Structures are given as structure tokens and as C-alpha cells.
JSON list of C-alpha atoms in Angstrom, two decimals:
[
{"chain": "A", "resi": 1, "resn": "UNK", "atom": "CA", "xyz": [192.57, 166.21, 47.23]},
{"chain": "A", "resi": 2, "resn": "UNK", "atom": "CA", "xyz": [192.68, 168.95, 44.50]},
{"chain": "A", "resi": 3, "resn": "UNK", "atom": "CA", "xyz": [188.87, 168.96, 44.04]},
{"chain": "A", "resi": 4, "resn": "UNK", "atom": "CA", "xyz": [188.42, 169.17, 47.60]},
{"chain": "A", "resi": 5, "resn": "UNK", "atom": "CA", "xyz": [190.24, 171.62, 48.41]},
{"chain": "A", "resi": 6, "resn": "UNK", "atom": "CA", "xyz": [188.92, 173.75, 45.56]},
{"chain": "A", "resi": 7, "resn": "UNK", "atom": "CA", "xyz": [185.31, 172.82, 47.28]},
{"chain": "A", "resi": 8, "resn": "UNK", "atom": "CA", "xyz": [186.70, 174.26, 50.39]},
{"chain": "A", "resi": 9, "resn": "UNK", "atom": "CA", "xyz": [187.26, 178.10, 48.84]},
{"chain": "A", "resi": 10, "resn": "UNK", "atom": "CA", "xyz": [183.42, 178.30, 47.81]},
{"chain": "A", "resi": 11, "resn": "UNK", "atom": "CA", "xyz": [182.68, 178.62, 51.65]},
{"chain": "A", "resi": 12, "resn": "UNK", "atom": "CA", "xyz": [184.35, 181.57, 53.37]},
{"chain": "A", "resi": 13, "resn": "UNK", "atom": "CA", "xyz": [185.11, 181.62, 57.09]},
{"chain": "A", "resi": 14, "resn": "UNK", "atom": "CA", "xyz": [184.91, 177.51, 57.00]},
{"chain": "A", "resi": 15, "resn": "UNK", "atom": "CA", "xyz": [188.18, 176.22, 56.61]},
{"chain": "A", "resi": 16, "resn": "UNK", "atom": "CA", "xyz": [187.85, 172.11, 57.37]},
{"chain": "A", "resi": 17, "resn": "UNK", "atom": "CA", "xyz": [190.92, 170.20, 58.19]},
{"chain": "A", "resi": 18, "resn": "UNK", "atom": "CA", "xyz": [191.80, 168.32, 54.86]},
{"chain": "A", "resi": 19, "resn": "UNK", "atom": "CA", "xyz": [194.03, 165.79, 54.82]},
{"chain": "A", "resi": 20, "resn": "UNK", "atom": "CA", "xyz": [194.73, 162.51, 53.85]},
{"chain": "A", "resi": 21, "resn": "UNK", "atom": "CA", "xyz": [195.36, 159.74, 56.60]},
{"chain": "A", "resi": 22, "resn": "UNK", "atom": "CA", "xyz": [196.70, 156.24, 56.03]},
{"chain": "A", "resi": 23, "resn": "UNK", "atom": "CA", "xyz": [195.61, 153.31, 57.81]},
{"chain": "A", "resi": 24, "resn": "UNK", "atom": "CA", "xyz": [196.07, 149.80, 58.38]},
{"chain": "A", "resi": 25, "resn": "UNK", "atom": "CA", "xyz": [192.13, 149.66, 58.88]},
{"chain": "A", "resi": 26, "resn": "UNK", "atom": "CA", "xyz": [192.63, 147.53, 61.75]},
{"chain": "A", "resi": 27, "resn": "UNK", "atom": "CA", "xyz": [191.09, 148.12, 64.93]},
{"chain": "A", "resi": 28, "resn": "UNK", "atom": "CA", "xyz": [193.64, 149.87, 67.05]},
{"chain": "A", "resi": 29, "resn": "UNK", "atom": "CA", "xyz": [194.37, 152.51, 64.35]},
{"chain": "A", "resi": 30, "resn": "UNK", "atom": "CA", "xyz": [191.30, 153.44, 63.84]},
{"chain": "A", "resi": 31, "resn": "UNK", "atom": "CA", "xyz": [190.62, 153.25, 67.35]},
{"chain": "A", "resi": 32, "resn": "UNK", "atom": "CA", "xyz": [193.66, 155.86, 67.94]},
{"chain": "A", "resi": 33, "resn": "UNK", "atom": "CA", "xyz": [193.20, 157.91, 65.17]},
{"chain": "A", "resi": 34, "resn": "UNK", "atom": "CA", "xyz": [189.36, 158.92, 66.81]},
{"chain": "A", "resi": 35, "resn": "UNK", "atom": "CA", "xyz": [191.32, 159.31, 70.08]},
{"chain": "A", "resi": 36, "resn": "UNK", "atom": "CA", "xyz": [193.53, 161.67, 69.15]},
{"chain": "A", "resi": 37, "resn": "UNK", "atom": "CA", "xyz": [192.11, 163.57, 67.03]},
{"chain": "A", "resi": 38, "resn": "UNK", "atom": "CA", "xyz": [188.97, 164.11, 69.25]},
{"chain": "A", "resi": 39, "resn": "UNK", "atom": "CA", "xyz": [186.29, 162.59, 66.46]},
{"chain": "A", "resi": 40, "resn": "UNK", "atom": "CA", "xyz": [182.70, 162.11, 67.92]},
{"chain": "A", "resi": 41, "resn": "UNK", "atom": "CA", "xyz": [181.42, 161.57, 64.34]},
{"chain": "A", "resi": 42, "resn": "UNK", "atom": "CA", "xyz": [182.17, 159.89, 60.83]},
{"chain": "A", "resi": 43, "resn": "UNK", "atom": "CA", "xyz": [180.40, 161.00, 57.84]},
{"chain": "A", "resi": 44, "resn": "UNK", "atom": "CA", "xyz": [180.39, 158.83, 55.08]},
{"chain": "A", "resi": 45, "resn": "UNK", "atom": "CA", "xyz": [179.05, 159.35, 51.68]},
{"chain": "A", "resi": 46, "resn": "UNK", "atom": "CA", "xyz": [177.03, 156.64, 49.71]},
{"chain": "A", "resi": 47, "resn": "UNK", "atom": "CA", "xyz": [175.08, 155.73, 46.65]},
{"chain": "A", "resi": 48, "resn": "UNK", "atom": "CA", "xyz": [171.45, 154.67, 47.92]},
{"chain": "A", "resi": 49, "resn": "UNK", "atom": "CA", "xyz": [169.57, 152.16, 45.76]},
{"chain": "A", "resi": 50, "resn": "UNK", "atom": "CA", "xyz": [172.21, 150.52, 44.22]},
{"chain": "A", "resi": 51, "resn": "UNK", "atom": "CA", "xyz": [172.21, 146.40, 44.31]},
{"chain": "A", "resi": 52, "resn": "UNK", "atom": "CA", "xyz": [175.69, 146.70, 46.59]},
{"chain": "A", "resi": 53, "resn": "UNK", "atom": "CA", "xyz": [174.57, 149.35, 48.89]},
{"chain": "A", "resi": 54, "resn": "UNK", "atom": "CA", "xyz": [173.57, 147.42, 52.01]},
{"chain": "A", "resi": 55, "resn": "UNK", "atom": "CA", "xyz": [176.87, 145.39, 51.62]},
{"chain": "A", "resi": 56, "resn": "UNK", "atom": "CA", "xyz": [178.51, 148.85, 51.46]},
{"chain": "A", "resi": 57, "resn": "UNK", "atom": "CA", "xyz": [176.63, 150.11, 54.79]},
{"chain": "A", "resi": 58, "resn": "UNK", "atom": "CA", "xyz": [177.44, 147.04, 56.54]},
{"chain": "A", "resi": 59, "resn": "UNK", "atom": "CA", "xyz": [181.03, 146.94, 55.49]},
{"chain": "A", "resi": 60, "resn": "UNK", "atom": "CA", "xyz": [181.29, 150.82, 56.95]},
{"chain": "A", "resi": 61, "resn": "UNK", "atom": "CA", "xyz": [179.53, 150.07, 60.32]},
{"chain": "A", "resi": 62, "resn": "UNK", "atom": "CA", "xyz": [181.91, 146.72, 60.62]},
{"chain": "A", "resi": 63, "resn": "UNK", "atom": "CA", "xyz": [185.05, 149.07, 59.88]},
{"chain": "A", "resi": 64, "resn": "UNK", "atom": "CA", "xyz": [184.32, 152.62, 61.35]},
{"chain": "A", "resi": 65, "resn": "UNK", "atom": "CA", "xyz": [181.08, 152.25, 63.89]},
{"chain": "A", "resi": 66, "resn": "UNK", "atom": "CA", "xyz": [182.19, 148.98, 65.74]},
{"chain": "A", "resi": 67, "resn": "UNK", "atom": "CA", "xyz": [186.06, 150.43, 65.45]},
{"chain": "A", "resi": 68, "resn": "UNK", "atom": "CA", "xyz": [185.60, 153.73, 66.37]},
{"chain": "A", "resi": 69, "resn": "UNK", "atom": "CA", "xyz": [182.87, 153.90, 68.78]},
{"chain": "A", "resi": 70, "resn": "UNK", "atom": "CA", "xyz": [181.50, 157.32, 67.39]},
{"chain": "A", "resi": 71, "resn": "UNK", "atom": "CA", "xyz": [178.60, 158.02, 65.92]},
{"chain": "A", "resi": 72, "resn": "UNK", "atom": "CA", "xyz": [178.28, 157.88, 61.69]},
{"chain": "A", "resi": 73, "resn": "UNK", "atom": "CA", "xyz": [176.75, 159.53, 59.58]},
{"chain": "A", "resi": 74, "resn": "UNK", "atom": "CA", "xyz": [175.34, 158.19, 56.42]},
{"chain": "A", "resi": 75, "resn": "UNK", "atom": "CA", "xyz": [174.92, 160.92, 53.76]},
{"chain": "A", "resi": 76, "resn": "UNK", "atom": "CA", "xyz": [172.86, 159.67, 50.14]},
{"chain": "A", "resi": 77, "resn": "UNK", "atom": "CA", "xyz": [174.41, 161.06, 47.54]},
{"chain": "A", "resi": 78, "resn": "UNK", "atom": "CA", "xyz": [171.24, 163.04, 45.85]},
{"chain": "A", "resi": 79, "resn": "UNK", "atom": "CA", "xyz": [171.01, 164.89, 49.64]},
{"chain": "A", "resi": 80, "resn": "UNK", "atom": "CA", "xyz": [170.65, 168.05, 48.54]},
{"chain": "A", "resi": 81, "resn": "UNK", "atom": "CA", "xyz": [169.54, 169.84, 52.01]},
{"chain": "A", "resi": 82, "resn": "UNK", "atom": "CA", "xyz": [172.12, 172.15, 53.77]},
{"chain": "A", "resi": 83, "resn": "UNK", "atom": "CA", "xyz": [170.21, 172.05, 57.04]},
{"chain": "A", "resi": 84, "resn": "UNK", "atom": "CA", "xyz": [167.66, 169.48, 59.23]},
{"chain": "A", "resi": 85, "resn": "UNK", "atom": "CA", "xyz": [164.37, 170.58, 60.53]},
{"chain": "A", "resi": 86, "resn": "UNK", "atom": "CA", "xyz": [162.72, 167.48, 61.85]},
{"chain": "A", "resi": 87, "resn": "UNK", "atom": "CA", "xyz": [165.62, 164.73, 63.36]},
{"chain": "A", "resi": 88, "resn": "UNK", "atom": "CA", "xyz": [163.90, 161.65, 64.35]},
{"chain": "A", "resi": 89, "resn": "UNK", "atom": "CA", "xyz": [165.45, 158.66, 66.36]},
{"chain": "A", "resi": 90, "resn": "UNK", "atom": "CA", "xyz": [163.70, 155.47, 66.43]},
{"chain": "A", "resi": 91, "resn": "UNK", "atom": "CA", "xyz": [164.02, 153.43, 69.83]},
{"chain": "A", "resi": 92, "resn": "UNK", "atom": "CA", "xyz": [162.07, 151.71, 72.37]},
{"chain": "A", "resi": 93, "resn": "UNK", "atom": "CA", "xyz": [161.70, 153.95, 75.30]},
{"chain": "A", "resi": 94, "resn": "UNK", "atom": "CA", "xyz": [162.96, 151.36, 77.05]},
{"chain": "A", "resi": 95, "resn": "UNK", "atom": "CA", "xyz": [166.30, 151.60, 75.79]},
{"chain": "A", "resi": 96, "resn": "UNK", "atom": "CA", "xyz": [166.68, 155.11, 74.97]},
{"chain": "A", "resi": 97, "resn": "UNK", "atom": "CA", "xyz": [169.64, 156.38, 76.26]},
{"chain": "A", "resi": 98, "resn": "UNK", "atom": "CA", "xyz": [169.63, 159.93, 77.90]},
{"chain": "A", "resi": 99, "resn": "UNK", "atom": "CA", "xyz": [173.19, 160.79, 76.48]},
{"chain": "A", "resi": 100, "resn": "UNK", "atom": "CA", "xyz": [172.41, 159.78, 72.96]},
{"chain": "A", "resi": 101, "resn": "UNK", "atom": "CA", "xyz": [169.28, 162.03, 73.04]},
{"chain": "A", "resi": 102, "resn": "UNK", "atom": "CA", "xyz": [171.51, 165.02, 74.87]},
{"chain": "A", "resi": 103, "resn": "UNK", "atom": "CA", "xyz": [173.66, 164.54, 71.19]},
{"chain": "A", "resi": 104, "resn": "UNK", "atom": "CA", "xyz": [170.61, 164.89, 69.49]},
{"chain": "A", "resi": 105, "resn": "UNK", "atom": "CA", "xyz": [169.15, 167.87, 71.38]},
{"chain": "A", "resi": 106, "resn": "UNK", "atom": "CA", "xyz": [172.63, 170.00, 70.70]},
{"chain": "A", "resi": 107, "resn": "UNK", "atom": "CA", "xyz": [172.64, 168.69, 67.32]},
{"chain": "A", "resi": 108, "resn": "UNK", "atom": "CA", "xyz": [168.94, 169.90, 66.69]},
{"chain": "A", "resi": 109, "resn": "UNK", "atom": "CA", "xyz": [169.75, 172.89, 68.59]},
{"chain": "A", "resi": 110, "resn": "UNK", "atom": "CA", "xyz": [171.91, 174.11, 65.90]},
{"chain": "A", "resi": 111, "resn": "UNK", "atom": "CA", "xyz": [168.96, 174.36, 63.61]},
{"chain": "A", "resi": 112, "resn": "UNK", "atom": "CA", "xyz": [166.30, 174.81, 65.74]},
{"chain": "A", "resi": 113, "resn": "UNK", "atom": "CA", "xyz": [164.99, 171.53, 64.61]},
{"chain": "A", "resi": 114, "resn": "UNK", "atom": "CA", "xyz": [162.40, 169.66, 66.20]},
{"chain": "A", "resi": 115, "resn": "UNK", "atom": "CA", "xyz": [163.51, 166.21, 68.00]},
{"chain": "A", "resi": 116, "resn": "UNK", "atom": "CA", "xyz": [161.10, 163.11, 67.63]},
{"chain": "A", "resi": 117, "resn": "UNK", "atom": "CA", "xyz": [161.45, 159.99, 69.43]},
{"chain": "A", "resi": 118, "resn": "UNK", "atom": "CA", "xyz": [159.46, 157.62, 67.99]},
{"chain": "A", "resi": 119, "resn": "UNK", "atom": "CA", "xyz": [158.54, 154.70, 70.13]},
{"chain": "A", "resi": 120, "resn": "UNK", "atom": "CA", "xyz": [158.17, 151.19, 68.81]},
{"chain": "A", "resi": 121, "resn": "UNK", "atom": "CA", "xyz": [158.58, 148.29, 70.94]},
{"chain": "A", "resi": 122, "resn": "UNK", "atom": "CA", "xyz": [161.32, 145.77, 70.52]},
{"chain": "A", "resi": 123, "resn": "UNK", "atom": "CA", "xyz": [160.76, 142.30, 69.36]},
{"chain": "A", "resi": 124, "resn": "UNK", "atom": "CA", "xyz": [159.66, 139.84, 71.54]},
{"chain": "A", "resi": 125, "resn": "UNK", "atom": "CA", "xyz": [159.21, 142.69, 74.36]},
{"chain": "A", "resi": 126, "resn": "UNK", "atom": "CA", "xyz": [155.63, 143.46, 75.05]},
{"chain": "A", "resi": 127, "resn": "UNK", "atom": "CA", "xyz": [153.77, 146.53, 74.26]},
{"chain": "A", "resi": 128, "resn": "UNK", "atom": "CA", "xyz": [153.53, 149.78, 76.15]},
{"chain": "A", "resi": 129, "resn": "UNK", "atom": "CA", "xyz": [150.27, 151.84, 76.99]},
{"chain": "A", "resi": 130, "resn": "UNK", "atom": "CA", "xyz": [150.20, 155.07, 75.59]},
{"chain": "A", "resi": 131, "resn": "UNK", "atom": "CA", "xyz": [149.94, 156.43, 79.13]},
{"chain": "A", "resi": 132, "resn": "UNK", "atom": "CA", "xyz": [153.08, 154.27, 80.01]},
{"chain": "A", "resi": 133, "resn": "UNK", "atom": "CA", "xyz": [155.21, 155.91, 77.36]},
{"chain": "A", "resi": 134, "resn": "UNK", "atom": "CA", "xyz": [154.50, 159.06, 78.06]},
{"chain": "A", "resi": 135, "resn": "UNK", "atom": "CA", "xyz": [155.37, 159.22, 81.56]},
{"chain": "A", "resi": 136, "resn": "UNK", "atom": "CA", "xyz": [158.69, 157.43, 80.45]},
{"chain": "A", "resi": 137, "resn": "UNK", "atom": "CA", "xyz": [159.24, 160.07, 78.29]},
{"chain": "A", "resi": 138, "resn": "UNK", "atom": "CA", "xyz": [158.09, 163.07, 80.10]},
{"chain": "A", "resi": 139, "resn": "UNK", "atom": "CA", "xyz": [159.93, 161.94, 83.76]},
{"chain": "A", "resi": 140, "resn": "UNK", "atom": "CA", "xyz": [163.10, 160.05, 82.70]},
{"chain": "A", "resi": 141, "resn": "UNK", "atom": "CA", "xyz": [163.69, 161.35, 79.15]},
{"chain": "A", "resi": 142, "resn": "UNK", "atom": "CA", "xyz": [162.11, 165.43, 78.69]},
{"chain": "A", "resi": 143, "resn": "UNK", "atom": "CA", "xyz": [162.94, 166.23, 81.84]},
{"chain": "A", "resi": 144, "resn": "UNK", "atom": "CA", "xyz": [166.38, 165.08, 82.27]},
{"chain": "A", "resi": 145, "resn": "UNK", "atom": "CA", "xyz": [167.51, 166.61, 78.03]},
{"chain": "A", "resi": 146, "resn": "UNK", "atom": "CA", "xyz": [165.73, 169.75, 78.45]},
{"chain": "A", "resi": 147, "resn": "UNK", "atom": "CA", "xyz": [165.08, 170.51, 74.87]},
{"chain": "A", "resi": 148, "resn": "UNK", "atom": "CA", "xyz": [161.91, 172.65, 74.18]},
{"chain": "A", "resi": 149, "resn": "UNK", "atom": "CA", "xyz": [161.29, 171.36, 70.79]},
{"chain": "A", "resi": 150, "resn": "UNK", "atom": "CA", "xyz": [161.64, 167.65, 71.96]},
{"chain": "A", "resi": 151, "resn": "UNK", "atom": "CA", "xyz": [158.49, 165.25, 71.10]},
{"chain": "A", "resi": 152, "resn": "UNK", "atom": "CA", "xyz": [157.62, 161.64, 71.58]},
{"chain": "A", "resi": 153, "resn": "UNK", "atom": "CA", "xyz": [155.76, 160.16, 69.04]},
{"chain": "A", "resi": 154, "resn": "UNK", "atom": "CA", "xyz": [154.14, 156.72, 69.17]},
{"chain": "A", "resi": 155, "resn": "UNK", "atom": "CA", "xyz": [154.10, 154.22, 66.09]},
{"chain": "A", "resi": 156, "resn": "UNK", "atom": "CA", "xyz": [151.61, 152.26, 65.58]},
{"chain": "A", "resi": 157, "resn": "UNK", "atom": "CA", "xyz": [152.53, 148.19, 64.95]},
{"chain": "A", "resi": 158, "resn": "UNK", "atom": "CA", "xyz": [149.21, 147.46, 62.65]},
{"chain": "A", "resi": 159, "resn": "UNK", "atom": "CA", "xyz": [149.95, 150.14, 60.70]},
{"chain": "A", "resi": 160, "resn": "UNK", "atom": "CA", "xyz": [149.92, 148.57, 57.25]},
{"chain": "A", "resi": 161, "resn": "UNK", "atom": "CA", "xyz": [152.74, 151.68, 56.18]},
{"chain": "A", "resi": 162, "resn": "UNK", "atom": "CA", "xyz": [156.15, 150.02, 56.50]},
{"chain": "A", "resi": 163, "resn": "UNK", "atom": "CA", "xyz": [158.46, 151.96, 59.27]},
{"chain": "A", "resi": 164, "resn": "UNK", "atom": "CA", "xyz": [160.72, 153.75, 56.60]},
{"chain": "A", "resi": 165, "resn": "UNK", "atom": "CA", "xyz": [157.31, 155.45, 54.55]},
{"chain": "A", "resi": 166, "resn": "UNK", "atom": "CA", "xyz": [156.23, 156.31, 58.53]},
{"chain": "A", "resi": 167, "resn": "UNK", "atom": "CA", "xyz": [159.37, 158.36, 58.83]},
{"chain": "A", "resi": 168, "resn": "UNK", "atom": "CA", "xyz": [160.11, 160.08, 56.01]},
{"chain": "A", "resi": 169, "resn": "UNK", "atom": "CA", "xyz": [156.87, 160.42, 54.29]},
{"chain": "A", "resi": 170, "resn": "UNK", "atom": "CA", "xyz": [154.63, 160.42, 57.36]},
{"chain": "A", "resi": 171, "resn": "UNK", "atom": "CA", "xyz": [156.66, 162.16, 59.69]},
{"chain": "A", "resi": 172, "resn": "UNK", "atom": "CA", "xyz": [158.78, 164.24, 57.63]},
{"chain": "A", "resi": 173, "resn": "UNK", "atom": "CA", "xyz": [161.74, 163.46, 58.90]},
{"chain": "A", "resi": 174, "resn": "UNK", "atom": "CA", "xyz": [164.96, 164.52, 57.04]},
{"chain": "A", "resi": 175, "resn": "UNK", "atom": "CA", "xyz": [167.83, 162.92, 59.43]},
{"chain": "A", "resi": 176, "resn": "UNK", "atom": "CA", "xyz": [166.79, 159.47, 60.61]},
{"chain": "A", "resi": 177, "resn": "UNK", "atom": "CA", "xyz": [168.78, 158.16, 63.68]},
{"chain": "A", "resi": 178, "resn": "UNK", "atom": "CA", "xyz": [168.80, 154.93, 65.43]},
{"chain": "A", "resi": 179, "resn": "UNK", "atom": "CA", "xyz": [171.42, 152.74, 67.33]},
{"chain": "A", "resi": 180, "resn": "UNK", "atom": "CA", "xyz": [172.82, 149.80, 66.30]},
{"chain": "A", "resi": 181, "resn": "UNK", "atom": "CA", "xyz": [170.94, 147.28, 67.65]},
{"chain": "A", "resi": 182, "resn": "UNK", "atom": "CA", "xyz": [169.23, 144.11, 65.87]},
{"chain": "A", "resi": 183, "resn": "UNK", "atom": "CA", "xyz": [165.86, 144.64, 66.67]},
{"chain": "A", "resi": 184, "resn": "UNK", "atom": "CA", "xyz": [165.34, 148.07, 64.61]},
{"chain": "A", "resi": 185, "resn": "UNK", "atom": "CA", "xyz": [168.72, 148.45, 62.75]},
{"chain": "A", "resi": 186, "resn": "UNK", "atom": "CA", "xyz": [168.08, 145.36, 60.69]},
{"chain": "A", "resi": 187, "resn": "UNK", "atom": "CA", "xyz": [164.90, 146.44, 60.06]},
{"chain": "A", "resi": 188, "resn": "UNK", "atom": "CA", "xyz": [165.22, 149.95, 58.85]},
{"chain": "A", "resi": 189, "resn": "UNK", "atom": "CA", "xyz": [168.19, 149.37, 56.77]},
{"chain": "A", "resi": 190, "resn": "UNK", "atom": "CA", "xyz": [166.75, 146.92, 54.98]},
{"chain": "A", "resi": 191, "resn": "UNK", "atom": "CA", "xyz": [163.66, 148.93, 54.21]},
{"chain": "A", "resi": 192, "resn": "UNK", "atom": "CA", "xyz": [165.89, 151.81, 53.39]},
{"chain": "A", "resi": 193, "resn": "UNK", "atom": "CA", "xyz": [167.74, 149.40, 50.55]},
{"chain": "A", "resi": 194, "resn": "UNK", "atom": "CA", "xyz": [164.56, 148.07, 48.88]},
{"chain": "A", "resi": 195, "resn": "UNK", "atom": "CA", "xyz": [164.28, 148.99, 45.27]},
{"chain": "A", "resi": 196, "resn": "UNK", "atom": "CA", "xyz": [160.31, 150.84, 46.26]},
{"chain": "A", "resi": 197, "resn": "UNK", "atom": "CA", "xyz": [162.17, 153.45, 48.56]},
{"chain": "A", "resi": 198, "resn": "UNK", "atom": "CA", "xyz": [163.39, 155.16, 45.67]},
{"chain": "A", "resi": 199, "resn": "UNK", "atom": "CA", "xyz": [160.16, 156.38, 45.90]},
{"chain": "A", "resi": 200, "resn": "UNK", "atom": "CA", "xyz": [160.82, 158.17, 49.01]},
{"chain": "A", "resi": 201, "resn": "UNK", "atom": "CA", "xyz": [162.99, 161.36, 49.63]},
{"chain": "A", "resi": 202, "resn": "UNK", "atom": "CA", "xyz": [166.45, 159.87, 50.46]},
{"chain": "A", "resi": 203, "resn": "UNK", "atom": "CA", "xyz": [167.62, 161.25, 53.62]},
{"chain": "A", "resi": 204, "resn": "UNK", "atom": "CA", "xyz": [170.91, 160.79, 55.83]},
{"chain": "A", "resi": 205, "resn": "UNK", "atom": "CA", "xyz": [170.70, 157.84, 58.47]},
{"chain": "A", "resi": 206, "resn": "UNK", "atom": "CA", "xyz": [172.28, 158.64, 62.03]},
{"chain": "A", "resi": 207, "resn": "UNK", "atom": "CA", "xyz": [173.33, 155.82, 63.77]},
{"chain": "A", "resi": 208, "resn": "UNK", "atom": "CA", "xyz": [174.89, 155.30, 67.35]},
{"chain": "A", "resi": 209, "resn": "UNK", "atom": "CA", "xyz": [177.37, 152.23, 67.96]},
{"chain": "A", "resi": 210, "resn": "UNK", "atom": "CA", "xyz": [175.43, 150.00, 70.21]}
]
């Protein structure tokens, strides 16, 4: 508590709330603490690429994403930005939701960061046309956000690149958001935890609770 608040005088005219909370960790105090206290996001700290870190990102989404209902925030802990520029959420247009993408576009808006869906089909579910998509995302997504610097973006499945590289490297994204679903949580997290993305630039992972 001592270092943190010590952290807190390096920043004048922010003055977080610090304090310490104790919980039971079951589900109904968490559940009230996000209640009333009006939290619509965790942030969590973590050390990427060690052999326990997808344990430890489970073990937060079991006990504060399925618990709280808000959104968390995964921050690396060699993140050295103070700011996002390119925020991209991985979906299928199918099942991207207009009110997550609203969060996004306010969240974006505070940096005048560009917002990226990028479109890749579920498992199982066919493929889209590239026509297809972009009406989807033009008439039922663009148009109903409202965010200028809003972009779809569509990945392609035979690309040899594995999703994470695609994102980060490829796309440049430095906040990577997705919801958490099977289909493409499973499969970015455990990309994210291989030993070869230490390679890549860490970045913070968004994720909605499903």
C-alpha cells in the first residue's frame, strides 16, 4: 500500500481510489463489490511467458470475469506504452455485439485510436464472402457505433501466420480484445502463452465475459 501510494504522487491531478478490500472470493461478494462500487472493468497485472501463466489467466477469468460480469483487462508486465493507437477485437461478425463495440469506440475515442474488427469465422460455422462481411459490418455494425476511425478487417484462414503474429505483428495492434467464448478465446490465449511469442511485442488482452 506504501509503494502505491507513493506511485500515486508522481501523477498530479490523478488521484485513484486506493484501498484495500477483503473478500471471501466467492461469487456474491465479488458480485456486490462491482455493484456498488460501479466497476465496468478489472485490470489485472501478469507475468507473460512464464510456464504458470495460462493457469494464472484462467484462474483470473474463473474468479473476476465469470464473477463480476465486467470486462478485464490483462496488462503484461514489460507493457511499457501509456496510450493505444490501434485496438483490435477479434470476432465473427456474426456474433459481434453492438454494445461491446460502442465500449470499444469510447475507449478508442480517448486516444483517437483506430478500431479494427477483425473477422474470422467460428468453428464449424461456414465462411463468409468478402462482400457478405462487409455489408454486415457497414449496415448493422458502422452504422449503428458511429465511430469514424472504425475498420473491418478480414483474416484470412490459409494464412500460414498463426492469429496472434496476424495481430500484433501484422496488424499492429497494441490492445487485443475478444470475448470469452471457446471458439477464439481458447485459441488466442493459447497462442499468446507459447514459449515463440516472446518473440512478439507483448501487449494487454481485452476480454468481454461471454
Amino acid at each position: 500500500m506504501k509503494k502505491l501510494l507513493w506511485r500515486k504522487k508522481l501523477h498530479p491531478g490523478f488521484s485513484p481510489l486506493i484501498q484495500e478490500v477483503g473478500l471471501d472470493n466467492d461469487r456474491e461478494d465479488l458480485f456486490l463489490l462491482a455493484s456498488r462500487n460501479d466497476i465496468y472493468m478489472v485490470v489485472k497485472g501478469m507475468d507473460e511467458f512464464l510456464p504458470q501463466a495460462l493457469l494464472n489467466v484462467n484462474l483470473a477469468i474463473n474468479t473476476l470475469l465469470n464473477k463480476l460480469q465486467v470486462p478485464l483487462l490483462l496488462v503484461p508486465s514489460s507493457w511499457q506504452e501509456n496510450e493505444f493507437r490501434r485496438l483490435v477485437y477479434l470476432t465473427d461478425l456474426r456474433f459481434c455485439g453492438i454494445e461491446t463495440v460502442r465500449f470499444l469506440a469510447d475507449l478508442a475515442g480517448c486516444w483517437k485510436a483506430n478500431l479494427v474488427i477483425a473477422h474470422t469465422s467460428a468453428s464449424g460455422l461456414p465462411e463468409i464472402e468478402e462482400q457478405e462481411a462487409e455489408n454486415i459490418f457497414n449496415q448493422e455494425v458502422s452504422l449503428n457505433v458511429g465511430y469514424k476511425k472504425l475498420f473491418l478487417n478480414m483474416l484470412d484462414k490459409n494464412d500460414k501466420q498463426n492469429t496472434l503474429e496476424i495481430l500484433v505483428s501484422g496488424m499492429q495492434a497494441d490492445l487485443l480484445v475478444l470475448v470469452n467464448q471457446h471458439f477464439h478465446f481458447n485459441t488466442l490465449t493459447k497462442q499468446y502463452f507459447k514459449d515463440k511469442c516472446a518473440l512478439y511485442k507483448p501487449v494487454p488482452l481485452l476480454i468481454f465475459p461471454s
